[in-house]
mmCIF file of C-alpha atoms in Angstrom:
data_model
loop_
_atom_site.group_PDB
_atom_site.id
_atom_site.type_symbol
_atom_site.label_atom_id
_atom_site.label_comp_id
_atom_site.label_asym_id
_atom_site.label_seq_id
_atom_site.Cartn_x
_atom_site.Cartn_y
_atom_site.Cartn_z
ATOM 1 C CA MET G 1 0.048 0.008 -0.162
ATOM 2 C CA SER G 2 1.254 3.400 -1.033
ATOM 3 C CA LEU G 3 2.332 5.326 1.974
ATOM 4 C CA ILE G 4 3.763 8.447 0.509
ATOM 5 C CA GLU G 5 3.058 9.786 -3.345
ATOM 6 C CA LEU G 6 4.819 12.426 -5.312
ATOM 7 C CA ILE G 7 3.069 13.282 -8.665
ATOM 8 C CA SER G 8 5.102 15.773 -10.783
ATOM 9 C CA ALA G 9 6.340 17.442 -7.810
ATOM 10 C CA GLY G 10 8.425 20.414 -7.848
ATOM 11 C CA TYR G 11 9.974 23.276 -5.192
ATOM 12 C CA ILE G 12 11.763 26.090 -5.461
ATOM 13 C CA TYR G 13 12.915 28.188 -3.030
ATOM 14 C CA PRO G 14 11.842 32.056 -2.555
ATOM 15 C CA GLU G 15 14.045 34.282 -4.849
ATOM 16 C CA ALA G 16 15.744 31.215 -6.314
ATOM 17 C CA SER G 17 16.792 31.132 -9.741
ATOM 18 C CA MET G 18 16.503 27.828 -10.510
ATOM 19 C CA ALA G 19 14.194 25.173 -8.868
ATOM 20 C CA ALA G 20 15.712 22.713 -6.392
ATOM 21 C CA LEU G 21 13.043 19.730 -7.551
ATOM 22 C CA SER G 22 11.625 19.280 -10.788
ATOM 23 C CA ASP G 23 9.167 17.166 -12.132
ATOM 24 C CA ILE G 24 9.880 13.892 -9.376
ATOM 25 C CA SER G 25 7.054 10.694 -9.867
ATOM 26 C CA LEU G 26 7.934 8.302 -7.077
ATOM 27 C CA GLU G 27 5.997 6.256 -4.614
ATOM 28 C CA ILE G 28 6.933 4.902 -1.076
ATOM 29 C CA ARG G 29 5.129 1.751 0.325
ATOM 30 C CA GLU G 30 4.558 0.433 3.438
ATOM 31 C CA GLY G 31 7.655 -1.214 4.638
ATOM 32 C CA GLU G 32 10.011 -0.339 2.241
ATOM 33 C CA TYR G 33 13.606 0.095 2.334
ATOM 34 C CA VAL G 34 14.813 2.772 0.112
ATOM 35 C CA ALA G 35 17.953 4.690 -0.190
ATOM 36 C CA ILE G 36 18.310 8.502 -1.628
ATOM 37 C CA VAL G 37 21.198 8.795 -2.782
ATOM 38 C CA GLY G 38 22.959 12.079 -4.865
ATOM 39 C CA ASN G 39 25.647 14.671 -4.812
ATOM 40 C CA ASN G 40 25.910 17.703 -3.006
ATOM 41 C CA GLY G 41 23.063 20.310 -4.030
ATOM 42 C CA SER G 42 21.522 17.228 -5.800
ATOM 43 C CA GLY G 43 17.725 17.903 -4.122
ATOM 44 C CA LYS G 44 17.860 15.094 -1.879
ATOM 45 C CA SER G 45 17.216 17.171 1.648
ATOM 46 C CA THR G 46 14.660 18.461 -0.312
ATOM 47 C CA LEU G 47 12.907 15.811 -1.128
ATOM 48 C CA VAL G 48 12.590 14.152 2.049
ATOM 49 C CA ARG G 49 11.035 17.273 3.476
ATOM 50 C CA LEU G 50 7.964 17.171 1.036
ATOM 51 C CA PHE G 51 7.325 13.481 2.352
ATOM 52 C CA ASN G 52 5.866 14.897 5.960
ATOM 53 C CA GLY G 53 4.434 18.117 4.700
ATOM 54 C CA LEU G 54 7.465 20.483 6.217
ATOM 55 C CA ARG G 55 7.736 22.112 2.415
ATOM 56 C CA LEU G 56 4.876 22.474 0.024
ATOM 57 C CA PRO G 57 5.666 21.432 -3.635
ATOM 58 C CA SER G 58 5.927 24.431 -5.279
ATOM 59 C CA SER G 59 3.978 22.502 -8.342
ATOM 60 C CA GLY G 60 3.100 18.737 -8.594
ATOM 61 C CA THR G 61 1.454 16.440 -6.065
ATOM 62 C CA VAL G 62 2.495 15.059 -2.898
ATOM 63 C CA ARG G 63 0.276 12.818 -0.582
ATOM 64 C CA VAL G 64 0.820 10.859 2.850
ATOM 65 C CA ASP G 65 -1.627 8.405 3.822
ATOM 66 C CA GLY G 66 -3.637 8.950 0.443
ATOM 67 C CA MET G 67 -4.410 12.567 2.010
ATOM 68 C CA ASP G 68 -2.677 16.299 1.054
ATOM 69 C CA PRO G 69 -0.423 17.536 3.857
ATOM 70 C CA GLY G 70 -0.485 21.223 2.825
ATOM 71 C CA LEU G 71 -3.823 20.930 4.345
ATOM 72 C CA ARG G 72 -3.807 22.239 7.863
ATOM 73 C CA VAL G 73 -6.134 19.450 8.968
ATOM 74 C CA ASN G 74 -3.716 16.828 7.310
ATOM 75 C CA LEU G 75 -0.532 18.039 8.580
ATOM 76 C CA PHE G 76 -0.608 16.585 12.217
ATOM 77 C CA HIS G 77 -1.964 12.955 10.394
ATOM 78 C CA ALA G 78 1.394 13.194 8.355
ATOM 79 C CA ARG G 79 3.564 14.323 10.554
ATOM 80 C CA GLN G 80 2.762 11.779 13.165
ATOM 81 C CA ARG G 81 2.860 9.069 10.093
ATOM 82 C CA VAL G 82 6.380 10.317 8.830
ATOM 83 C CA ALA G 83 9.248 11.317 11.078
ATOM 84 C CA LEU G 84 12.356 12.883 9.753
ATOM 85 C CA VAL G 85 15.611 12.438 11.599
ATOM 86 C CA PHE G 86 18.293 15.453 10.385
ATOM 87 C CA GLN G 87 21.729 15.682 10.374
ATOM 88 C CA SER G 88 21.641 18.722 12.800
ATOM 89 C CA PRO G 89 20.460 17.050 15.867
ATOM 90 C CA VAL G 90 20.247 20.310 17.693
ATOM 91 C CA ASP G 91 17.450 21.531 15.018
ATOM 92 C CA GLN G 92 15.439 18.569 16.834
ATOM 93 C CA ILE G 93 16.043 18.989 20.418
ATOM 94 C CA VAL G 94 13.327 20.685 22.531
ATOM 95 C CA SER G 95 14.222 20.318 26.090
ATOM 96 C CA THR G 96 16.618 20.756 28.399
ATOM 97 C CA CYS G 97 15.958 17.066 29.904
ATOM 98 C CA VAL G 98 16.864 14.109 28.176
ATOM 99 C CA GLU G 99 13.976 11.771 29.202
ATOM 100 C CA GLU G 100 11.092 15.337 28.253
ATOM 101 C CA ASP G 101 12.959 15.890 25.323
ATOM 102 C CA VAL G 102 11.779 12.233 24.328
ATOM 103 C CA ALA G 103 8.397 12.285 25.834
ATOM 104 C CA PHE G 104 7.474 16.215 23.899
ATOM 105 C CA GLY G 105 6.255 13.899 20.765
ATOM 106 C CA PRO G 106 3.818 11.604 22.652
ATOM 107 C CA SER G 107 2.574 14.116 24.941
ATOM 108 C CA ASN G 108 1.405 16.054 21.930
ATOM 109 C CA LEU G 109 -0.512 13.105 20.994
ATOM 110 C CA GLY G 110 -2.318 12.904 24.241
ATOM 111 C CA LEU G 111 -1.648 9.314 25.479
ATOM 112 C CA PRO G 112 -2.107 7.880 28.466
ATOM 113 C CA ARG G 113 1.166 8.796 31.254
ATOM 114 C CA GLU G 114 2.107 5.248 31.581
ATOM 115 C CA GLU G 115 2.030 4.622 28.023
ATOM 116 C CA ILE G 116 4.390 8.211 27.093
ATOM 117 C CA GLU G 117 6.752 6.378 29.809
ATOM 118 C CA ARG G 118 6.468 3.035 27.843
ATOM 119 C CA ARG G 119 7.949 4.909 24.890
ATOM 120 C CA VAL G 120 10.037 6.582 26.148
ATOM 121 C CA ASP G 121 11.651 3.995 27.995
ATOM 122 C CA ARG G 122 11.962 1.670 24.928
ATOM 123 C CA ALA G 123 12.849 4.683 22.858
ATOM 124 C CA LEU G 124 16.069 5.560 25.116
ATOM 125 C CA ALA G 125 16.930 1.841 25.193
ATOM 126 C CA THR G 126 16.906 0.985 21.958
ATOM 127 C CA VAL G 127 19.475 4.038 21.006
ATOM 128 C CA GLY G 128 21.543 3.281 24.177
ATOM 129 C CA LEU G 129 20.453 6.231 26.135
ATOM 130 C CA GLY G 130 18.972 4.816 29.366
ATOM 131 C CA ALA G 131 21.582 5.800 31.624
ATOM 132 C CA GLU G 132 21.624 9.223 30.067
ATOM 133 C CA ARG G 133 17.267 10.338 30.711
ATOM 134 C CA SER G 134 18.082 12.587 33.671
ATOM 135 C CA ARG G 135 21.338 14.432 32.178
ATOM 136 C CA PRO G 136 20.734 17.778 30.830
ATOM 137 C CA THR G 137 20.293 18.118 26.976
ATOM 138 C CA ARG G 138 23.129 20.674 26.095
ATOM 139 C CA SER G 139 25.400 18.351 28.352
ATOM 140 C CA LEU G 140 25.318 15.554 25.384
ATOM 141 C CA SER G 141 28.065 14.543 23.059
ATOM 142 C CA GLY G 142 27.249 15.548 19.168
ATOM 143 C CA GLY G 143 26.949 11.852 18.813
ATOM 144 C CA GLN G 144 24.843 11.790 21.720
ATOM 145 C CA GLN G 145 22.642 14.763 21.109
ATOM 146 C CA GLN G 146 22.102 12.522 17.671
ATOM 147 C CA LYS G 147 20.949 9.502 19.335
ATOM 148 C CA LEU G 148 18.434 11.534 21.622
ATOM 149 C CA ALA G 149 16.843 13.008 18.082
ATOM 150 C CA ILE G 150 16.450 9.593 16.873
ATOM 151 C CA ALA G 151 14.334 8.385 20.188
ATOM 152 C CA GLY G 152 12.860 11.450 20.068
ATOM 153 C CA SER G 153 11.521 10.103 16.185
ATOM 154 C CA LEU G 154 10.967 6.047 17.783
ATOM 155 C CA ALA G 155 8.658 7.539 20.809
ATOM 156 C CA MET G 156 6.007 8.552 18.195
ATOM 157 C CA GLU G 157 6.226 5.293 16.747
ATOM 158 C CA PRO G 158 5.478 6.474 13.316
ATOM 159 C CA GLU G 159 4.907 3.855 9.737
ATOM 160 C CA CYS G 160 8.209 5.601 8.175
ATOM 161 C CA ILE G 161 11.416 7.080 9.715
ATOM 162 C CA VAL G 162 13.192 9.209 7.175
ATOM 163 C CA PHE G 163 16.974 9.482 8.266
ATOM 164 C CA ASP G 164 18.845 12.114 6.847
ATOM 165 C CA GLU G 165 22.350 12.343 6.758
ATOM 166 C CA ALA G 166 21.704 11.014 10.647
ATOM 167 C CA THR G 167 24.840 8.887 10.539
ATOM 168 C CA SER G 168 27.403 11.419 9.819
ATOM 169 C CA MET G 169 28.237 12.488 13.696
ATOM 170 C CA LEU G 170 28.507 8.920 14.830
ATOM 171 C CA ASP G 171 31.606 6.928 15.467
ATOM 172 C CA PRO G 172 31.780 4.157 13.419
ATOM 173 C CA GLY G 173 30.764 1.596 16.322
ATOM 174 C CA SER G 174 27.094 3.422 17.050
ATOM 175 C CA LYS G 175 26.998 4.064 13.128
ATOM 176 C CA ASP G 176 26.941 0.573 12.734
ATOM 177 C CA VAL G 177 24.492 0.019 15.398
ATOM 178 C CA LEU G 178 21.931 2.370 13.602
ATOM 179 C CA LEU G 179 22.828 0.945 10.605
ATOM 180 C CA GLY G 180 21.630 -2.422 12.678
ATOM 181 C CA LEU G 181 18.485 -0.509 13.849
ATOM 182 C CA MET G 182 17.527 0.365 10.374
ATOM 183 C CA ASP G 183 17.711 -2.591 9.172
ATOM 184 C CA ALA G 184 15.328 -4.284 12.630
ATOM 185 C CA LEU G 185 12.915 -1.379 12.133
ATOM 186 C CA SER G 186 12.416 -2.531 8.398
ATOM 187 C CA ALA G 187 12.414 -6.137 9.523
ATOM 188 C CA ASP G 188 9.628 -5.668 11.646
ATOM 189 C CA GLY G 189 7.423 -3.623 8.678
ATOM 190 C CA MET G 190 8.314 0.202 9.082
ATOM 191 C CA ALA G 191 8.980 2.310 6.218
ATOM 192 C CA ILE G 192 12.668 3.452 6.109
ATOM 193 C CA VAL G 193 14.270 6.253 3.827
ATOM 194 C CA HIS G 194 17.854 6.435 4.101
ATOM 195 C CA VAL G 195 19.775 9.340 2.953
ATOM 196 C CA THR G 196 23.183 8.865 2.922
ATOM 197 C CA HIS G 197 26.500 9.851 0.905
ATOM 198 C CA ASP G 198 27.985 6.660 1.520
ATOM 199 C CA MET G 199 27.033 3.935 -0.813
ATOM 200 C CA ASP G 200 28.146 0.850 1.177
ATOM 201 C CA ASP G 201 24.995 2.197 3.487
ATOM 202 C CA ALA G 202 23.271 2.748 0.224
ATOM 203 C CA ALA G 203 23.626 -1.164 -0.629
ATOM 204 C CA ARG G 204 22.407 -2.154 2.282
ATOM 205 C CA ALA G 205 18.571 -0.920 1.120
ATOM 206 C CA SER G 206 16.327 -2.991 -1.232
ATOM 207 C CA ARG G 207 15.413 0.293 -3.731
ATOM 208 C CA ILE G 208 17.610 3.225 -4.642
ATOM 209 C CA ILE G 209 16.391 6.378 -5.401
ATOM 210 C CA ALA G 210 19.252 8.645 -7.464
ATOM 211 C CA LEU G 211 18.775 12.578 -7.581
ATOM 212 C CA ASP G 212 21.067 14.598 -10.124
ATOM 213 C CA ASN G 213 20.446 18.591 -10.063
ATOM 214 C CA GLY G 214 17.073 18.306 -9.140
ATOM 215 C CA ARG G 215 15.584 15.557 -11.168
ATOM 216 C CA LEU G 216 15.109 11.800 -10.583
ATOM 217 C CA VAL G 217 17.744 9.632 -13.037
ATOM 218 C CA PHE G 218 16.715 6.456 -10.823
ATOM 219 C CA ASP G 219 14.723 4.332 -8.872
ATOM 220 C CA GLY G 220 15.840 0.760 -8.834
ATOM 221 C CA LYS G 221 17.578 -1.916 -7.248
ATOM 222 C CA PRO G 222 21.528 -1.600 -5.633
ATOM 223 C CA GLY G 223 22.247 -3.935 -7.775
ATOM 224 C CA GLU G 224 21.217 -2.495 -10.991
ATOM 225 C CA PHE G 225 22.840 1.091 -9.685
ATOM 226 C CA PHE G 226 25.768 -0.294 -8.983
ATOM 227 C CA GLY G 227 26.308 -2.290 -12.130
ATOM 228 C CA GLY G 228 29.756 -4.281 -10.726
ATOM 229 C CA SER G 229 29.939 -6.661 -13.105
ATOM 230 C CA VAL G 230 33.302 -7.658 -13.964
ATOM 231 C CA ALA G 231 33.044 -7.725 -18.156
ATOM 232 C CA ALA G 232 31.136 -4.287 -17.850
ATOM 233 C CA SER G 233 33.860 -2.806 -15.653
ATOM 234 C CA LEU G 234 36.398 -4.154 -18.554
ATOM 235 C CA ALA G 235 34.338 -2.667 -21.088
ATOM 236 C CA GLY G 236 34.660 1.209 -19.476
ATOM 237 C CA THR G 237 30.869 0.559 -19.256
ATOM 238 C CA ALA G 238 29.519 3.246 -16.668
ATOM 239 C CA SER G 239 27.165 2.242 -13.999
ATOM 240 C CA PRO G 240 24.218 4.394 -13.308
ATOM 241 C CA ALA G 241 25.967 5.636 -9.884
ATOM 242 C CA GLU G 242 29.555 6.058 -11.448
ATOM 243 C CA ALA G 243 27.284 8.272 -14.741
ATOM 244 C CA ILE G 244 26.227 11.213 -11.981
ATOM 245 C CA GLY G 245 29.869 10.412 -9.794
ATOM 246 C CA LEU G 246 29.025 8.830 -7.628
ATOM 247 C CA LYS G 247 31.738 5.736 -6.597
ATOM 248 C CA PRO G 248 30.411 2.061 -5.668
ATOM 249 C CA PRO G 249 30.733 0.309 -2.480
ATOM 250 C CA LYS G 250 33.686 -0.488 -1.502
ATOM 251 C CA ALA G 251 32.867 -4.421 -2.191
ATOM 252 C CA VAL G 252 32.281 -3.491 -5.012
ATOM 253 C CA GLN G 253 35.817 -1.737 -5.904
ATOM 254 C CA ALA G 254 37.254 -4.394 -4.147
ATOM 255 C CA ALA G 255 35.745 -7.345 -6.238
ATOM 256 C CA ARG G 256 36.328 -5.553 -9.820
ATOM 257 C CA ILE G 257 40.486 -5.612 -8.768
ATOM 258 C CA PHE G 258 40.534 -9.348 -7.969
ATOM 259 C CA GLY G 259 38.362 -9.986 -11.126
ATOM 260 C CA ILE G 260 36.109 -11.522 -9.682
ATOM 261 C CA GLU G 261 32.070 -11.339 -9.422
ATOM 262 C CA ALA G 262 30.615 -7.854 -6.930
ATOM 263 C CA ARG G 263 28.171 -9.009 -4.745
ATOM 264 C CA ILE G 264 26.164 -6.614 -3.904
ATOM 265 C CA GLY G 265 26.044 -6.282 -0.284
ATOM 266 C CA GLU G 266 28.832 -8.607 0.616
ATOM 267 C CA GLY G 267 30.851 -8.349 3.900
ATOM 268 C CA PRO G 268 34.333 -8.331 4.148
ATOM 269 C CA ARG G 269 34.450 -11.950 5.870
ATOM 270 C CA SER G 270 33.021 -14.007 2.380
ATOM 271 C CA LEU G 271 34.610 -11.122 -0.070
ATOM 272 C CA ALA G 272 38.387 -11.859 1.419
ATOM 273 C CA GLU G 273 37.518 -15.560 1.047
ATOM 274 C CA ARG G 274 36.788 -15.145 -2.434
ATOM 275 C CA ALA G 275 39.980 -12.633 -3.084
ATOM 276 C CA ALA G 276 41.922 -15.123 -1.524
ATOM 277 C CA ALA G 277 41.288 -18.197 -3.531
ATOM 278 C CA VAL G 278 42.211 -15.715 -6.513
ATOM 279 C CA LEU G 279 45.280 -14.139 -5.072
ATOM 280 C CA LEU G 280 46.429 -18.233 -4.277
ATOM 281 C CA ASP G 281 45.736 -19.126 -7.982
ATOM 282 C CA GLY G 282 48.433 -16.136 -9.152
ATOM 283 C CA LYS G 283 46.198 -14.442 -10.790
ATOM 284 C CA VAL G 284 46.455 -10.751 -9.012
ATOM 285 C CA GLN G 285 49.780 -9.187 -8.071
ATOM 286 C CA ARG G 286 49.781 -6.907 -5.270
ATOM 287 C CA ALA G 287 48.418 -3.736 -6.185
ATOM 288 C CA GLU G 288 51.001 -1.602 -4.402
ATOM 289 C CA SER G 289 55.322 -2.483 -4.595
ATOM 290 C CA ALA G 290 57.295 -2.407 -1.421
ATOM 291 C CA THR G 291 59.199 0.122 -3.150
ATOM 292 C CA SER G 292 56.182 2.203 -3.500
ATOM 293 C CA ALA G 293 54.970 2.254 0.267
ATOM 294 C CA GLN G 294 58.541 2.963 1.490
ATOM 295 C CA ALA G 295 58.193 5.718 -0.943
ATOM 296 C CA LYS G 296 55.166 7.665 0.422
ATOM 297 C CA ALA G 297 56.461 6.517 4.205
ATOM 298 C CA GLN G 298 59.982 8.214 3.252
ATOM 299 C CA ALA G 299 57.915 11.472 1.338
ATOM 300 C CA TRP G 300 55.868 11.385 4.915
ATOM 301 C CA GLU G 301 59.156 11.371 6.874
ATOM 302 C CA SER G 302 60.603 14.427 5.085
ATOM 303 C CA VAL G 303 57.742 16.777 5.915
ATOM 304 C CA SER G 304 59.226 19.387 8.263
ATOM 305 C CA VAL G 305 57.904 19.359 11.781
ATOM 306 C CA SER G 306 58.513 21.800 13.818
ATOM 307 C CA ASP G 307 59.847 21.227 17.294
ATOM 308 C CA ASP G 308 57.418 23.776 19.136
ATOM 309 C CA PRO G 309 53.993 22.490 19.501
ATOM 310 C CA ALA G 310 51.411 23.822 17.492
ATOM 311 C CA PHE G 311 48.750 22.930 20.789
ATOM 312 C CA SER G 312 49.497 21.640 23.803
ATOM 313 C CA TYR G 313 47.627 20.172 27.007
ATOM 314 C CA GLU G 314 49.128 20.572 29.973
ATOM 315 C CA ASP G 315 47.198 18.167 32.566
ATOM 316 C CA VAL G 316 43.580 19.174 31.021
ATOM 317 C CA SER G 317 40.597 18.277 32.655
ATOM 318 C CA PHE G 318 37.082 19.337 31.573
ATOM 319 C CA SER G 319 33.410 18.757 32.962
ATOM 320 C CA TYR G 320 30.305 20.052 31.777
ATOM 321 C CA LEU G 321 27.872 21.956 34.372
ATOM 322 C CA HIS G 322 30.816 21.771 36.634
ATOM 323 C CA GLY G 323 30.366 21.685 40.207
ATOM 324 C CA THR G 324 26.265 20.888 39.979
ATOM 325 C CA ALA G 325 24.219 17.383 40.632
ATOM 326 C CA ASN G 326 24.466 16.657 36.623
ATOM 327 C CA GLU G 327 28.009 17.304 36.641
ATOM 328 C CA VAL G 328 29.443 15.322 33.655
ATOM 329 C CA LYS G 329 33.304 15.228 32.901
ATOM 330 C CA ALA G 330 34.259 15.072 29.367
ATOM 331 C CA LEU G 331 38.062 14.849 29.539
ATOM 332 C CA SER G 332 40.480 13.955 32.745
ATOM 333 C CA ASP G 333 44.464 14.564 32.835
ATOM 334 C CA LEU G 334 44.608 15.002 29.376
ATOM 335 C CA SER G 335 48.432 15.498 28.358
ATOM 336 C CA LEU G 336 49.125 15.946 24.490
ATOM 337 C CA LYS G 337 51.369 18.129 22.383
ATOM 338 C CA LEU G 338 50.483 18.736 18.641
ATOM 339 C CA PRO G 339 53.447 19.371 16.244
ATOM 340 C CA ALA G 340 53.197 22.137 13.556
ATOM 341 C CA GLY G 341 53.192 20.568 10.195
ATOM 342 C CA ARG G 342 51.317 17.346 11.059
ATOM 343 C CA ARG G 343 47.942 16.195 10.027
ATOM 344 C CA VAL G 344 46.313 14.520 13.583
ATOM 345 C CA ALA G 345 42.862 13.264 13.446
ATOM 346 C CA PHE G 346 40.717 12.802 17.003
ATOM 347 C CA VAL G 347 39.213 9.512 16.733
ATOM 348 C CA GLY G 348 37.559 7.670 19.789
ATOM 349 C CA ALA G 349 33.484 6.968 20.551
ATOM 350 C CA THR G 350 30.358 8.764 20.797
ATOM 351 C CA GLY G 351 30.976 10.863 24.093
ATOM 352 C CA SER G 352 34.636 10.042 24.706
ATOM 353 C CA GLY G 353 35.923 13.812 24.557
ATOM 354 C CA LYS G 354 36.804 14.104 20.781
ATOM 355 C CA SER G 355 34.587 17.802 20.486
ATOM 356 C CA THR G 356 35.078 19.254 23.615
ATOM 357 C CA ALA G 357 39.122 18.327 22.898
ATOM 358 C CA LEU G 358 38.170 20.744 19.756
ATOM 359 C CA GLN G 359 36.764 23.070 21.606
ATOM 360 C CA LEU G 360 39.435 24.125 24.266
ATOM 361 C CA LEU G 361 41.672 24.837 21.321
ATOM 362 C CA ASP G 362 40.133 27.945 19.943
ATOM 363 C CA ALA G 363 38.838 29.083 23.544
ATOM 364 C CA LEU G 364 35.334 27.839 22.361
ATOM 365 C CA LEU G 365 35.617 26.245 26.195
ATOM 366 C CA ALA G 366 37.702 26.648 29.381
ATOM 367 C CA PRO G 367 39.439 23.804 30.975
ATOM 368 C CA SER G 368 38.368 23.172 34.608
ATOM 369 C CA SER G 369 41.690 22.294 35.448
ATOM 370 C CA GLY G 370 44.842 22.319 33.612
ATOM 371 C CA ARG G 371 46.149 24.622 30.906
ATOM 372 C CA VAL G 372 45.531 24.599 26.873
ATOM 373 C CA ILE G 373 48.191 26.043 24.823
ATOM 374 C CA SER G 374 47.041 27.508 21.119
ATOM 375 C CA LEU G 375 49.329 28.618 19.501
ATOM 376 C CA GLY G 376 51.462 30.324 21.945
ATOM 377 C CA LYS G 377 48.903 31.798 23.983
ATOM 378 C CA ASP G 378 46.783 30.523 27.565
ATOM 379 C CA THR G 379 43.265 30.252 25.925
ATOM 380 C CA SER G 380 42.049 30.542 29.375
ATOM 381 C CA ASP G 381 43.386 34.011 29.784
ATOM 382 C CA PRO G 382 40.594 36.671 29.823
ATOM 383 C CA SER G 383 42.832 39.273 28.446
ATOM 384 C CA LEU G 384 43.598 37.730 24.829
ATOM 385 C CA ASP G 385 41.687 37.814 21.997
ATOM 386 C CA LEU G 386 41.410 34.497 20.397
#
């Protein structure tokens, strides 16, 4: 049964010279798992905002559950049926307390208190925020705020959840958990729409919709979109994905290198076993020789590095809501020097302190204890203009 239907829908932003979407016709059915892909500016986010009336089409027709969300009498129903989770979680947080934020939507439905509490408990447990239910929302990390936004949508128990680049702020482990949650929700019959730039994530869906310059250029199976046959690759035939500048999933790229059949959605273990069989037969040589790898390493070591660090942390600790009952320690006794001329990556799980550490470098935050030296200046000195 059709849940969302667009008929020749278009959208143009006020004062824009070109339409963001043109002549889009598609249908999303109950229980479908759909990935929407395309380059930046192709119209993906604009499209999904038509799905529940956050934006109304400039031309054409949009129906949710057979109803026009442009009519005020239908708007509440449309947004109850189709929930959106955006890339920026701050835009969706409406309360100062975690559990109150999740309860906001169900409360507006006029549900009994017991039902609201059940939904809040279930949603927080699903995203792994059960232990944080009493925390102030502003003390959460960026990744935790994203999980909170997802919990708020789950608590509404919609028929469809649209994830608009919702994995972008999550660490790899948390991202895998969210992708697994999408799979599970789809298996339970909920429609899932995932807007993503990651083609490995898109390949998990059963259907791919691709946009290019505001127009629908593909609507079909992942296997058809990514192509992947060795013969086509050798012949130089571009897949629909490559035709609009999108690379196929890593498993497809690797399969082509080894000259074996590409299998959409194949896991690393299966691919490794098939590739190993090819290597044992001596049919493929290493893509990069030892001398080439050594040359790259020597080039990296030759980069000029100053003896004086560009940034340093000296026994730095930081707590959100310091000195209150809700104090949350983000960093403890961090001592670290970051040299000039190097590219440094901060990695860690969601909530490990990465964003806090970076914000200390430009004095967006001041350490609770210790010192942060940024380009020779103590960031906690109130007399400095950084």
